[in-house]
PDB file of C-alpha atoms in Angstrom:
ATOM      1  CA  ARG K   1      10.905   9.170 -14.043  1.00 50.00           C
ATOM      2  CA  ASN K   2      13.581   6.778 -15.208  1.00 54.00           C
ATOM      3  CA  ARG K   3      13.723   5.190 -11.753  1.00 61.00           C
ATOM      4  CA  TYR K   4      10.395   3.449 -12.387  1.00 60.00           C
ATOM      5  CA  PHE K   5      11.674   1.854 -15.580  1.00 58.00           C
ATOM      6  CA  LEU K   6      14.827   0.795 -13.751  1.00 57.00           C
ATOM      7  CA  LEU K   7      12.859  -0.609 -10.788  1.00 61.00           C
ATOM      8  CA  LEU K   8      10.473  -2.485 -13.072  1.00 60.00           C
ATOM      9  CA  PHE K   9      13.435  -3.991 -14.921  1.00 59.00           C
ATOM     10  CA  ILE K  10      15.150  -4.966 -11.649  1.00 60.00           C
ATOM     11  CA  PHE K  11      11.999  -6.620 -10.270  1.00 60.00           C
ATOM     12  CA  TYR K  12      11.423  -8.421 -13.543  1.00 58.00           C
ATOM     13  CA  PHE K  13      15.000  -9.714 -13.485  1.00 54.00           C
ATOM     14  CA  ILE K  14      14.746 -10.746  -9.815  1.00 56.00           C
ATOM     15  CA  SER K  15      11.432 -12.487 -10.418  1.00 55.00           C
ATOM     16  CA  LEU K  16      12.922 -14.515 -13.270  1.00 50.00           C
ATOM     17  CA  THR K  17      15.943 -15.380 -11.145  1.00 48.00           C
ATOM     18  CA  CYS K  18      13.877 -16.316  -8.082  1.00 51.00           C
ATOM     19  CA  TYR K  19      11.646 -18.560 -10.122  1.00 47.00           C
ATOM     20  CA  GLN K  20      14.670 -20.605 -11.213  1.00 44.00           C
ATOM     21  CA  LEU K  21      16.062 -21.031  -7.685  1.00 43.00           C
ATOM     22  CA  PRO K  22      14.752 -23.940  -5.620  1.00 43.00           C
ATOM     23  CA  LEU K  23      13.643 -22.765  -2.186  1.00 44.00           C
ATOM     24  CA  PRO K  24      14.576 -24.949   0.798  1.00 43.00           C
ATOM     25  CA  ILE K  25      11.010 -25.463   1.993  1.00 44.00           C
ATOM     26  CA  ASP K  26       8.737 -28.427   2.471  1.00 42.00           C
ATOM     27  CA  ASN K  27       5.475 -29.123   0.688  1.00 41.00           C
ATOM     28  CA  THR K  28       3.182 -27.720   3.368  1.00 43.00           C
ATOM     29  CA  ALA K  29       1.084 -24.643   2.787  1.00 41.00           C
ATOM     30  CA  SER K  30       0.705 -23.328   6.313  1.00 43.00           C
ATOM     31  CA  MET K  31       0.643 -19.724   7.461  1.00 45.00           C
ATOM     32  CA  SER K  32       2.617 -18.299  10.352  1.00 46.00           C
ATOM     33  CA  TYR K  33       2.618 -14.958  12.113  1.00 43.00           C
ATOM     34  CA  ASP K  34       5.988 -13.404  12.908  1.00 45.00           C
ATOM     35  CA  GLY K  35       4.793 -10.376  14.895  1.00 43.00           C
ATOM     36  CA  GLY K  36       4.520  -8.306  11.728  1.00 42.00           C
ATOM     37  CA  TRP K  37       2.963  -9.675   8.588  1.00 40.00           C
ATOM     38  CA  TYR K  38       1.925 -13.172   7.624  1.00 41.00           C
ATOM     39  CA  TYR K  39       4.386 -15.175   5.617  1.00 42.00           C
ATOM     40  CA  GLN K  40       4.102 -18.475   3.838  1.00 43.00           C
ATOM     41  CA  LEU K  41       6.124 -21.292   5.361  1.00 43.00           C
ATOM     42  CA  GLY K  42       5.846 -23.648   2.462  1.00 43.00           C
ATOM     43  CA  GLU K  43       4.843 -23.891  -1.160  1.00 41.00           C
ATOM     44  CA  THR K  44       4.282 -26.821  -3.447  1.00 42.00           C
ATOM     45  CA  VAL K  45       5.830 -25.001  -6.421  1.00 45.00           C
ATOM     46  CA  ARG K  46       9.331 -23.573  -5.987  1.00 46.00           C
ATOM     47  CA  GLY K  47       9.511 -19.840  -5.790  1.00 56.00           C
ATOM     48  CA  THR K  48       5.746 -19.339  -5.940  1.00 66.00           C
ATOM     49  CA  PHE K  49       5.531 -17.092  -2.892  1.00 67.00           C
ATOM     50  CA  VAL K  50       8.528 -15.004  -3.948  1.00 71.00           C
ATOM     51  CA  MET K  51       7.083 -14.646  -7.422  1.00 76.00           C
ATOM     52  CA  LYS K  52       3.683 -13.717  -6.026  1.00 81.00           C
ATOM     53  CA  PHE K  53       5.179 -11.072  -3.752  1.00 81.00           C
ATOM     54  CA  LEU K  54       7.307  -9.595  -6.560  1.00 83.00           C
ATOM     55  CA  ARG K  55       4.345  -9.620  -8.938  1.00 86.00           C
ATOM     56  CA  GLN K  56       2.196  -7.794  -6.385  1.00 89.00           C
ATOM     57  CA  PHE K  57       4.916  -5.240  -5.757  1.00 87.00           C
ATOM     58  CA  ALA K  58       5.357  -4.769  -9.508  1.00 88.00           C
ATOM     59  CA  ILE K  59       1.598  -4.108  -9.843  1.00 91.00           C
ATOM     60  CA  ILE K  60       1.753  -1.438  -7.127  1.00 92.00           C
ATOM     61  CA  LEU K  61       4.844   0.041  -8.749  1.00 90.00           C
ATOM     62  CA  PHE K  62       3.158   0.060 -12.161  1.00 90.00           C
ATOM     63  CA  VAL K  63       0.121   1.910 -10.780  1.00 93.00           C
ATOM     64  CA  SER K  64       2.509   4.442  -9.209  1.00 91.00           C
ATOM     65  CA  PHE K  65       4.198   4.795 -12.587  1.00 90.00           C
ATOM     66  CA  LEU K  66       0.819   5.469 -14.218  1.00 93.00           C
ATOM     67  CA  GLY K  67       0.297   8.163 -11.571  1.00 92.00           C
ATOM     68  CA  GLU K  68       3.611   9.731 -12.637  1.00 91.00           C
ATOM     69  CA  ILE K  69       2.454   9.711 -16.257  1.00 92.00           C
ATOM     70  CA  LEU K  70      -0.843  11.381 -15.319  1.00 94.00           C
ATOM     71  CA  HIS K  71       1.092  13.988 -13.331  1.00 92.00           C
ATOM     72  CA  ILE K  72       3.071  14.827 -16.466  1.00 92.00           C
ATOM     73  CA  LEU K  73       0.020  14.868 -18.759  1.00 94.00           C
ATOM     74  CA  ILE K  74      -2.459  16.719 -16.532  1.00 94.00           C
ATOM     75  CA  PRO K  75      -1.351  20.273 -15.705  1.00 89.00           C
ATOM     76  CA  LEU K  76      -2.772  20.377 -12.172  1.00 93.00           C
ATOM     77  CA  PRO K  77      -0.820  20.895  -8.946  1.00 92.00           C
ATOM     78  CA  VAL K  78      -1.660  17.350  -7.785  1.00 93.00           C
ATOM     79  CA  PRO K  79       1.206  15.070  -6.712  1.00 92.00           C
ATOM     80  CA  ALA K  80       1.807  11.954  -8.781  1.00 91.00           C
ATOM     81  CA  SER K  81       1.318   9.786  -5.692  1.00 90.00           C
ATOM     82  CA  VAL K  82      -2.254  11.085  -5.338  1.00 94.00           C
ATOM     83  CA  TYR K  83      -2.956  10.144  -8.948  1.00 95.00           C
ATOM     84  CA  GLY K  84      -1.499   6.707  -8.230  1.00 94.00           C
ATOM     85  CA  LEU K  85      -3.687   6.298  -5.139  1.00 94.00           C
ATOM     86  CA  LEU K  86      -6.783   7.295  -7.107  1.00 96.00           C
ATOM     87  CA  LEU K  87      -5.891   4.848  -9.867  1.00 96.00           C
ATOM     88  CA  MET K  88      -5.350   2.030  -7.351  1.00 95.00           C
ATOM     89  CA  PHE K  89      -8.609   2.872  -5.565  1.00 95.00           C
ATOM     90  CA  THR K  90     -10.508   2.932  -8.856  1.00 96.00           C
ATOM     91  CA  ALA K  91      -8.956  -0.341 -10.012  1.00 95.00           C
ATOM     92  CA  LEU K  92      -9.851  -2.051  -6.726  1.00 95.00           C
ATOM     93  CA  CYS K  93     -13.405  -0.644  -6.632  1.00 94.00           C
ATOM     94  CA  THR K  94     -14.186  -1.552 -10.228  1.00 95.00           C
ATOM     95  CA  GLY K  95     -12.708  -5.036  -9.966  1.00 93.00           C
ATOM     96  CA  ILE K  96      -9.936  -4.429 -12.471  1.00 93.00           C
ATOM     97  CA  LEU K  97      -7.620  -5.448  -9.625  1.00 92.00           C
ATOM     98  CA  LYS K  98      -8.590  -7.852  -6.883  1.00 93.00           C
ATOM     99  CA  GLN K  99      -7.356  -7.395  -3.321  1.00 92.00           C
ATOM    100  CA  GLU K 100      -5.620 -10.753  -3.529  1.00 90.00           C
ATOM    101  CA  GLN K 101      -3.487  -9.416  -6.376  1.00 90.00           C
ATOM    102  CA  VAL K 102      -1.802  -6.816  -4.134  1.00 91.00           C
ATOM    103  CA  ARG K 103      -2.580  -7.812  -0.521  1.00 91.00           C
ATOM    104  CA  GLU K 104       0.726  -9.248   0.758  1.00 87.00           C
ATOM    105  CA  ALA K 105       2.890  -6.549  -0.824  1.00 87.00           C
ATOM    106  CA  ALA K 106       0.537  -3.817   0.424  1.00 89.00           C
ATOM    107  CA  ASP K 107       0.595  -5.254   3.961  1.00 87.00           C
ATOM    108  CA  PHE K 108       4.389  -5.283   3.883  1.00 83.00           C
ATOM    109  CA  LEU K 109       4.575  -1.701   2.605  1.00 83.00           C
ATOM    110  CA  ILE K 110       2.155  -0.530   5.291  1.00 85.00           C
ATOM    111  CA  GLU K 111       4.260  -2.189   7.981  1.00 83.00           C
ATOM    112  CA  ILE K 112       7.477  -0.517   6.860  1.00 81.00           C
ATOM    113  CA  MET K 113       5.792   2.854   6.357  1.00 81.00           C
ATOM    114  CA  PRO K 114       7.419   4.486   9.427  1.00 82.00           C
ATOM    115  CA  VAL K 115      10.827   3.845   7.877  1.00 79.00           C
ATOM    116  CA  MET K 116       9.702   5.770   4.795  1.00 77.00           C
ATOM    117  CA  PHE K 117       9.322   8.951   6.889  1.00 80.00           C
ATOM    118  CA  ILE K 118      12.989   9.082   7.894  1.00 81.00           C
ATOM    119  CA  PRO K 119      14.116  10.856   4.687  1.00 78.00           C
ATOM    120  CA  ALA K 120      11.275  13.370   5.056  1.00 77.00           C
ATOM    121  CA  ALA K 121      12.304  14.097   8.639  1.00 79.00           C
ATOM    122  CA  ALA K 122      15.893  14.557   7.534  1.00 80.00           C
ATOM    123  CA  GLY K 123      14.656  16.951   4.843  1.00 80.00           C
ATOM    124  CA  LEU K 124      12.871  18.985   7.518  1.00 80.00           C
ATOM    125  CA  LEU K 125      16.133  19.298   9.404  1.00 82.00           C
ATOM    126  CA  ASP K 126      17.762  20.665   6.269  1.00 83.00           C
ATOM    127  CA  ALA K 127      14.882  23.122   5.814  1.00 83.00           C
ATOM    128  CA  TRP K 128      15.076  24.430   9.405  1.00 84.00           C
ATOM    129  CA  PRO K 129      16.337  27.893   8.407  1.00 87.00           C
ATOM    130  CA  VAL K 130      13.212  28.381   6.293  1.00 85.00           C
ATOM    131  CA  LEU K 131      10.852  26.851   8.876  1.00 84.00           C
ATOM    132  CA  GLN K 132      12.352  28.650  11.870  1.00 87.00           C
ATOM    133  CA  ALA K 133      10.283  31.790  11.306  1.00 89.00           C
ATOM    134  CA  ILE K 134       6.977  29.893  10.975  1.00 91.00           C
ATOM    135  CA  TRP K 135       7.419  26.823  13.195  1.00 87.00           C
ATOM    136  CA  ILE K 136       4.568  27.665  15.592  1.00 92.00           C
ATOM    137  CA  PRO K 137       1.864  27.856  12.866  1.00 92.00           C
ATOM    138  CA  VAL K 138       3.297  24.736  11.214  1.00 88.00           C
ATOM    139  CA  ILE K 139       3.108  22.750  14.458  1.00 91.00           C
ATOM    140  CA  LEU K 140      -0.358  24.105  15.236  1.00 95.00           C
ATOM    141  CA  ILE K 141      -1.651  23.186  11.767  1.00 95.00           C
ATOM    142  CA  THR K 142      -0.036  19.755  12.022  1.00 92.00           C
ATOM    143  CA  VAL K 143      -1.620  19.005  15.400  1.00 95.00           C
ATOM    144  CA  VAL K 144      -5.070  20.301  14.419  1.00 97.00           C
ATOM    145  CA  THR K 145      -5.160  18.431  11.105  1.00 97.00           C
ATOM    146  CA  THR K 146      -3.860  15.232  12.725  1.00 95.00           C
ATOM    147  CA  VAL K 147      -6.611  15.341  15.353  1.00 97.00           C
ATOM    148  CA  LEU K 148      -9.185  16.190  12.676  1.00 97.00           C
ATOM    149  CA  VAL K 149      -8.112  13.244  10.513  1.00 96.00           C
ATOM    150  CA  MET K 150      -8.224  10.916  13.527  1.00 97.00           C
ATOM    151  CA  VAL K 151     -11.728  12.074  14.498  1.00 97.00           C
ATOM    152  CA  VAL K 152     -13.111  11.830  10.954  1.00 97.00           C
ATOM    153  CA  THR K 153     -11.516   8.412  10.427  1.00 96.00           C
ATOM    154  CA  GLY K 154     -12.932   7.155  13.722  1.00 96.00           C
ATOM    155  CA  ARG K 155     -16.415   8.452  12.950  1.00 97.00           C
ATOM    156  CA  VAL K 156     -16.430   6.972   9.451  1.00 96.00           C
ATOM    157  CA  THR K 157     -15.208   3.633  10.807  1.00 96.00           C
ATOM    158  CA  GLN K 158     -17.875   3.623  13.531  1.00 96.00           C
ATOM    159  CA  HIS K 159     -20.532   4.428  10.940  1.00 95.00           C
ATOM    160  CA  MET K 160     -19.368   1.612   8.666  1.00 94.00           C
ATOM    161  CA  ILE K 161     -19.277  -0.899  11.542  1.00 94.00           C
ATOM    162  CA  ARG K 162     -22.772   0.106  12.697  1.00 93.00           C
ATOM    163  CA  ARG K 163     -24.067  -0.150   9.140  1.00 91.00           C
ATOM    164  CA  LYS K 164     -22.526  -3.607   8.740  1.00 89.00           C
ATOM    165  CA  ASP K 165     -23.950  -4.759  12.096  1.00 88.00           C
ATOM    166  CA  ARG K 166     -27.374  -3.383  11.165  1.00 87.00           C
ATOM    167  CA  LYS K 167     -27.258  -5.166   7.812  1.00 84.00           C
ATOM    168  CA  GLU K 168     -26.230  -8.460   9.456  1.00 82.00           C
ATOM    169  CA  HIS K 169     -28.961  -8.016  12.082  1.00 78.00           C
ATOM    170  CA  ASP K 170     -31.573  -7.371   9.385  1.00 77.00           C
ATOM    171  CA  HIS K 171     -30.496 -10.485   7.437  1.00 74.00           C
ATOM    172  CA  ALA K 172     -30.608 -12.585  10.608  1.00 69.00           C
ATOM    173  CA  GLU K 173     -34.254 -11.600  11.235  1.00 68.00           C
ATOM    174  CA  LEU K 174     -35.483 -12.640   7.794  1.00 62.00           C
ATOM    175  CA  PRO K 175     -37.809 -15.676   7.969  1.00 62.00           C
ATOM    176  CA  ASP K 176     -36.662 -18.877   6.300  1.00 56.00           C
TER     177      ASP K 176
END
């Protein structure tokens, strides 16, 4: 729990420091694609992009912290990360947070997500003596649920695309 306070303090300190440092960039405001996520090549105000990125990451971290608080206060067997996801979803849906307020940091976190699974995989190696007796059901459940999630996600996405196309088609047919 204390790690969130420490991380918030570190990001606050870094954001103050980065704002004071002049960045060696020109006054253009173009976007470039580096094979991963979009990054800003130039800013008119020094440190603006760094500050924006740190602010967005701090917002995501704060919502995760609120999820930790809910996990402590609500006596349900729900992980704190699920509470944090629900809070972020609710904030985005209600307009409390705008996508622009967290977009770049969220894109970055999504891109580095595979790296986040390395500690979990290492933990599975440590838990092998416990999993050895039940590895076949675990693998079977993992494969079935992965396929199920892929199918449901694909169907929902297809439905949403068809609905959007239908709505655009209906608006295009309206007389002027």
